[in-house]
Amino acid sequence: MIDMITGAFGGLKSAAELAQSLLTLKTDSAVSTKAVELNRIIFDIQQKMFAIQADYAALLSRTGDLEAEIRDLKSWEEEKQRYQLHELAPGTFTHRLKPDCQGSEPLHDLCENCYQNGVKSILQAAGHKGSYPCFVCPKCKSEYLAERQSMPSYVVSLPSNPRTRF
Ligand SMILES: [Zn+2]
């Protein structure tokens, strides 16, 4: 396509030069008038070709963007298959890494809000709210309160008396 546009521009340039050379010949005024008219038509076509070239470049760019978008969607569709809906606390849902997909990764949950928007965002521990462990999404800042028993074991196993800790 770009070769065709370049070729068309080349043809128009030759035609314009030819029309210009007609004007330098010793000709009658009728031929001169027609040469001027021809020049005007060539100029008009050139302007249209420039517009086509710009449209084509925009179209190429848009196609590239869409291809990248499709690649991202396909990769997210594959990634989604590794997670399943998980009830972190009654009525509080996340998507948790499936045990058979865990491999060497630590167990983690994804933010449900971001998940639904096609974004992978791993929830991070953010202390406690009251006596409930709180997790926060680093992207959308959603907070998730977990049940007390879902606290990591090192937190719940600390002795209550500091003197017996070590
Ligand atoms: Zn989020």
PDB file of C-alpha atoms and ligand atoms in Angstrom:
ATOM      1  CA  MET A   1       0.000   0.000   0.000  1.00  0.00           C
ATOM      2  CA  ILE A   2       2.746   2.459   0.996  1.00  0.00           C
ATOM      3  CA  ASP A   3       4.596   1.547  -2.237  1.00  0.00           C
ATOM      4  CA  MET A   4       1.464   2.351  -4.246  1.00  0.00           C
ATOM      5  CA  ILE A   5       1.137   5.744  -2.544  1.00  0.00           C
ATOM      6  CA  THR A   6       4.828   6.512  -3.145  1.00  0.00           C
ATOM      7  CA  GLY A   7       4.436   5.421  -6.804  1.00  0.00           C
ATOM      8  CA  ALA A   8       1.379   7.646  -7.245  1.00  0.00           C
ATOM      9  CA  PHE A   9       3.309  10.618  -5.818  1.00  0.00           C
ATOM     10  CA  GLY A  10       6.138   9.902  -8.295  1.00  0.00           C
ATOM     11  CA  GLY A  11       3.678   9.844 -11.211  1.00  0.00           C
ATOM     12  CA  LEU A  12       2.065  13.097 -10.116  1.00  0.00           C
ATOM     13  CA  LYS A  13       5.470  14.797  -9.818  1.00  0.00           C
ATOM     14  CA  SER A  14       6.337  13.770 -13.399  1.00  0.00           C
ATOM     15  CA  ALA A  15       2.946  14.990 -14.633  1.00  0.00           C
ATOM     16  CA  ALA A  16       3.426  18.323 -12.840  1.00  0.00           C
ATOM     17  CA  GLU A  17       6.885  18.748 -14.403  1.00  0.00           C
ATOM     18  CA  LEU A  18       5.458  17.936 -17.813  1.00  0.00           C
ATOM     19  CA  ALA A  19       2.643  20.465 -17.385  1.00  0.00           C
ATOM     20  CA  GLN A  20       5.235  23.051 -16.269  1.00  0.00           C
ATOM     21  CA  SER A  21       7.393  22.362 -19.332  1.00  0.00           C
ATOM     22  CA  LEU A  22       4.365  22.912 -21.591  1.00  0.00           C
ATOM     23  CA  LEU A  23       4.153  26.473 -20.260  1.00  0.00           C
ATOM     24  CA  THR A  24       7.753  27.211 -21.306  1.00  0.00           C
ATOM     25  CA  LEU A  25       7.102  26.181 -24.922  1.00  0.00           C
ATOM     26  CA  LYS A  26       6.193  28.770 -27.495  1.00  0.00           C
ATOM     27  CA  THR A  27       2.554  27.813 -27.733  1.00  0.00           C
ATOM     28  CA  ASP A  28      -0.692  29.593 -28.231  1.00  0.00           C
ATOM     29  CA  SER A  29      -2.688  30.833 -25.289  1.00  0.00           C
ATOM     30  CA  ALA A  30      -5.257  28.001 -25.517  1.00  0.00           C
ATOM     31  CA  VAL A  31      -2.521  25.400 -24.802  1.00  0.00           C
ATOM     32  CA  SER A  32      -1.160  27.571 -21.962  1.00  0.00           C
ATOM     33  CA  THR A  33      -4.608  27.796 -20.396  1.00  0.00           C
ATOM     34  CA  LYS A  34      -4.994  24.024 -20.574  1.00  0.00           C
ATOM     35  CA  ALA A  35      -1.505  23.522 -19.050  1.00  0.00           C
ATOM     36  CA  VAL A  36      -2.432  25.791 -16.125  1.00  0.00           C
ATOM     37  CA  GLU A  37      -5.668  23.878 -15.668  1.00  0.00           C
ATOM     38  CA  LEU A  38      -3.738  20.591 -15.751  1.00  0.00           C
ATOM     39  CA  ASN A  39      -1.379  21.931 -13.070  1.00  0.00           C
ATOM     40  CA  ARG A  40      -4.322  22.797 -10.862  1.00  0.00           C
ATOM     41  CA  ILE A  41      -5.806  19.300 -11.243  1.00  0.00           C
ATOM     42  CA  ILE A  42      -2.441  17.695 -10.427  1.00  0.00           C
ATOM     43  CA  PHE A  43      -2.089  19.896  -7.330  1.00  0.00           C
ATOM     44  CA  ASP A  44      -5.593  18.884  -6.237  1.00  0.00           C
ATOM     45  CA  ILE A  45      -4.803  15.177  -6.646  1.00  0.00           C
ATOM     46  CA  GLN A  46      -1.548  15.642  -4.698  1.00  0.00           C
ATOM     47  CA  GLN A  47      -3.464  17.163  -1.780  1.00  0.00           C
ATOM     48  CA  LYS A  48      -5.874  14.221  -1.803  1.00  0.00           C
ATOM     49  CA  MET A  49      -2.952  11.787  -1.898  1.00  0.00           C
ATOM     50  CA  PHE A  50      -1.402  13.498   1.155  1.00  0.00           C
ATOM     51  CA  ALA A  51      -4.701  13.040   3.000  1.00  0.00           C
ATOM     52  CA  ILE A  52      -4.859   9.358   1.981  1.00  0.00           C
ATOM     53  CA  GLN A  53      -1.249   8.900   3.148  1.00  0.00           C
ATOM     54  CA  ALA A  54      -2.051  10.445   6.557  1.00  0.00           C
ATOM     55  CA  ASP A  55      -5.205   8.302   6.922  1.00  0.00           C
ATOM     56  CA  TYR A  56      -3.231   5.207   6.010  1.00  0.00           C
ATOM     57  CA  ALA A  57      -0.508   5.990   8.582  1.00  0.00           C
ATOM     58  CA  ALA A  58      -3.195   6.489  11.262  1.00  0.00           C
ATOM     59  CA  LEU A  59      -4.806   3.194  10.253  1.00  0.00           C
ATOM     60  CA  LEU A  60      -1.461   1.364  10.517  1.00  0.00           C
ATOM     61  CA  SER A  61      -0.877   2.819  13.963  1.00  0.00           C
ATOM     62  CA  ARG A  62      -4.385   1.837  15.126  1.00  0.00           C
ATOM     63  CA  THR A  63      -3.881  -1.702  13.793  1.00  0.00           C
ATOM     64  CA  GLY A  64      -0.641  -1.961  15.796  1.00  0.00           C
ATOM     65  CA  ASP A  65      -2.439  -0.788  18.949  1.00  0.00           C
ATOM     66  CA  LEU A  66      -5.256  -3.307  18.439  1.00  0.00           C
ATOM     67  CA  GLU A  67      -2.794  -6.153  17.868  1.00  0.00           C
ATOM     68  CA  ALA A  68      -1.034  -5.281  21.130  1.00  0.00           C
ATOM     69  CA  GLU A  69      -4.414  -5.142  22.894  1.00  0.00           C
ATOM     70  CA  ILE A  70      -5.342  -8.614  21.585  1.00  0.00           C
ATOM     71  CA  ARG A  71      -1.983 -10.008  22.757  1.00  0.00           C
ATOM     72  CA  ASP A  72      -2.567  -8.542  26.245  1.00  0.00           C
ATOM     73  CA  LEU A  73      -6.110  -9.946  26.394  1.00  0.00           C
ATOM     74  CA  LYS A  74      -4.926 -13.415  25.352  1.00  0.00           C
ATOM     75  CA  SER A  75      -2.168 -13.383  27.961  1.00  0.00           C
ATOM     76  CA  TRP A  76      -4.621 -12.204  30.683  1.00  0.00           C
ATOM     77  CA  GLU A  77      -7.100 -14.965  29.670  1.00  0.00           C
ATOM     78  CA  GLU A  78      -4.333 -17.533  30.206  1.00  0.00           C
ATOM     79  CA  GLU A  79      -3.250 -15.959  33.498  1.00  0.00           C
ATOM     80  CA  LYS A  80      -6.866 -15.911  34.776  1.00  0.00           C
ATOM     81  CA  GLN A  81      -7.053 -19.692  34.468  1.00  0.00           C
ATOM     82  CA  ARG A  82      -4.486 -20.000  37.285  1.00  0.00           C
ATOM     83  CA  TYR A  83      -6.845 -18.384  39.834  1.00  0.00           C
ATOM     84  CA  GLN A  84     -10.188 -19.293  41.367  1.00  0.00           C
ATOM     85  CA  LEU A  85     -12.803 -17.344  43.299  1.00  0.00           C
ATOM     86  CA  HIS A  86     -12.029 -17.408  47.013  1.00  0.00           C
ATOM     87  CA  GLU A  87     -14.074 -16.218  49.992  1.00  0.00           C
ATOM     88  CA  LEU A  88     -11.531 -14.414  52.143  1.00  0.00           C
ATOM     89  CA  ALA A  89     -14.189 -13.697  54.769  1.00  0.00           C
ATOM     90  CA  PRO A  90     -17.964 -14.139  54.581  1.00  0.00           C
ATOM     91  CA  GLY A  91     -19.070 -11.888  51.725  1.00  0.00           C
ATOM     92  CA  THR A  92     -15.526 -10.793  50.845  1.00  0.00           C
ATOM     93  CA  PHE A  93     -14.181 -12.320  47.666  1.00  0.00           C
ATOM     94  CA  THR A  94     -10.798 -12.428  46.002  1.00  0.00           C
ATOM     95  CA  HIS A  95      -9.262 -14.637  43.360  1.00  0.00           C
ATOM     96  CA  ARG A  96      -6.730 -17.010  44.917  1.00  0.00           C
ATOM     97  CA  LEU A  97      -3.950 -18.875  43.127  1.00  0.00           C
ATOM     98  CA  LYS A  98      -5.065 -22.475  42.522  1.00  0.00           C
ATOM     99  CA  PRO A  99      -2.967 -24.950  44.530  1.00  0.00           C
ATOM    100  CA  ASP A 100      -2.096 -26.974  41.418  1.00  0.00           C
ATOM    101  CA  CYS A 101      -0.855 -23.805  39.685  1.00  0.00           C
ATOM    102  CA  GLN A 102       1.260 -22.604  42.576  1.00  0.00           C
ATOM    103  CA  GLY A 103       4.640 -24.084  41.610  1.00  0.00           C
ATOM    104  CA  SER A 104       7.349 -22.164  43.470  1.00  0.00           C
ATOM    105  CA  GLU A 105       5.168 -19.063  43.961  1.00  0.00           C
ATOM    106  CA  PRO A 106       3.901 -18.166  47.427  1.00  0.00           C
ATOM    107  CA  LEU A 107       0.133 -18.405  47.864  1.00  0.00           C
ATOM    108  CA  HIS A 108      -1.478 -15.037  47.122  1.00  0.00           C
ATOM    109  CA  ASP A 109      -4.809 -13.406  46.351  1.00  0.00           C
ATOM    110  CA  LEU A 110      -5.711 -10.974  43.569  1.00  0.00           C
ATOM    111  CA  CYS A 111      -7.831  -7.871  44.014  1.00  0.00           C
ATOM    112  CA  GLU A 112     -11.354  -8.739  42.809  1.00  0.00           C
ATOM    113  CA  ASN A 113     -12.037  -5.211  41.563  1.00  0.00           C
ATOM    114  CA  CYS A 114      -8.887  -5.168  39.419  1.00  0.00           C
ATOM    115  CA  TYR A 115      -9.459  -8.772  38.335  1.00  0.00           C
ATOM    116  CA  GLN A 116     -12.884  -7.840  36.937  1.00  0.00           C
ATOM    117  CA  ASN A 117     -11.233  -4.973  35.054  1.00  0.00           C
ATOM    118  CA  GLY A 118      -8.665  -7.289  33.465  1.00  0.00           C
ATOM    119  CA  VAL A 119      -5.792  -6.206  35.709  1.00  0.00           C
ATOM    120  CA  LYS A 120      -3.656  -8.528  37.825  1.00  0.00           C
ATOM    121  CA  SER A 121      -2.956  -6.932  41.199  1.00  0.00           C
ATOM    122  CA  ILE A 122      -1.684  -8.954  44.158  1.00  0.00           C
ATOM    123  CA  LEU A 123      -3.144  -7.997  47.543  1.00  0.00           C
ATOM    124  CA  GLN A 124      -0.606  -6.850  50.128  1.00  0.00           C
ATOM    125  CA  ALA A 125      -0.858  -7.198  53.904  1.00  0.00           C
ATOM    126  CA  ALA A 126      -1.581  -3.813  55.480  1.00  0.00           C
ATOM    127  CA  GLY A 127      -1.738  -4.534  59.215  1.00  0.00           C
ATOM    128  CA  HIS A 128      -5.017  -4.850  61.031  1.00  0.00           C
ATOM    129  CA  LYS A 129      -8.328  -3.044  61.171  1.00  0.00           C
ATOM    130  CA  GLY A 130      -9.697  -3.756  64.596  1.00  0.00           C
ATOM    131  CA  SER A 131      -8.760  -7.362  65.117  1.00  0.00           C
ATOM    132  CA  TYR A 132      -9.096  -8.286  61.442  1.00  0.00           C
ATOM    133  CA  PRO A 133      -6.096  -8.625  59.152  1.00  0.00           C
ATOM    134  CA  CYS A 134      -6.362  -6.071  56.374  1.00  0.00           C
ATOM    135  CA  PHE A 135      -5.115  -6.489  52.824  1.00  0.00           C
ATOM    136  CA  VAL A 136      -4.895  -3.671  50.340  1.00  0.00           C
ATOM    137  CA  CYS A 137      -4.713  -3.529  46.562  1.00  0.00           C
ATOM    138  CA  PRO A 138      -1.652  -1.505  45.503  1.00  0.00           C
ATOM    139  CA  LYS A 139      -3.415  -0.433  42.295  1.00  0.00           C
ATOM    140  CA  CYS A 140      -6.994   0.554  43.169  1.00  0.00           C
ATOM    141  CA  LYS A 141      -6.441   0.831  46.952  1.00  0.00           C
ATOM    142  CA  SER A 142      -9.415  -1.427  47.741  1.00  0.00           C
ATOM    143  CA  GLU A 143      -9.211  -2.870  51.248  1.00  0.00           C
ATOM    144  CA  TYR A 144     -10.065  -6.452  52.123  1.00  0.00           C
ATOM    145  CA  LEU A 145     -10.627  -7.599  55.676  1.00  0.00           C
ATOM    146  CA  ALA A 146      -9.819 -11.252  56.264  1.00  0.00           C
ATOM    147  CA  GLU A 147     -11.049 -13.561  58.979  1.00  0.00           C
ATOM    148  CA  ARG A 148      -8.867 -13.765  62.052  1.00  0.00           C
ATOM    149  CA  GLN A 149      -7.823 -17.350  61.386  1.00  0.00           C
ATOM    150  CA  SER A 150      -6.398 -16.363  58.015  1.00  0.00           C
ATOM    151  CA  MET A 151      -3.612 -14.459  59.774  1.00  0.00           C
ATOM    152  CA  PRO A 152      -0.188 -15.908  59.002  1.00  0.00           C
ATOM    153  CA  SER A 153       0.784 -18.591  61.541  1.00  0.00           C
ATOM    154  CA  TYR A 154       3.825 -16.653  62.835  1.00  0.00           C
ATOM    155  CA  VAL A 155       1.524 -13.912  64.083  1.00  0.00           C
ATOM    156  CA  VAL A 156      -0.880 -16.117  65.981  1.00  0.00           C
ATOM    157  CA  SER A 157       1.823 -18.377  67.456  1.00  0.00           C
ATOM    158  CA  LEU A 158       3.762 -15.600  69.258  1.00  0.00           C
ATOM    159  CA  PRO A 159       3.659 -16.197  73.011  1.00  0.00           C
ATOM    160  CA  SER A 160       1.598 -13.613  74.873  1.00  0.00           C
ATOM    161  CA  ASN A 161       4.201 -13.256  77.615  1.00  0.00           C
ATOM    162  CA  PRO A 162       7.331 -11.536  76.204  1.00  0.00           C
ATOM    163  CA  ARG A 163       9.610 -13.227  78.810  1.00  0.00           C
ATOM    164  CA  THR A 164       8.835 -16.656  77.393  1.00  0.00           C
ATOM    165  CA  ARG A 165       9.300 -15.615  73.799  1.00  0.00           C
ATOM    166  CA  PHE A 166      12.905 -16.830  73.313  1.00  0.00           C
TER     167      PHE A 166
HETATM  168 ZN    ZN B   1      -7.444  -3.432  42.869  1.00  0.00          ZN
END
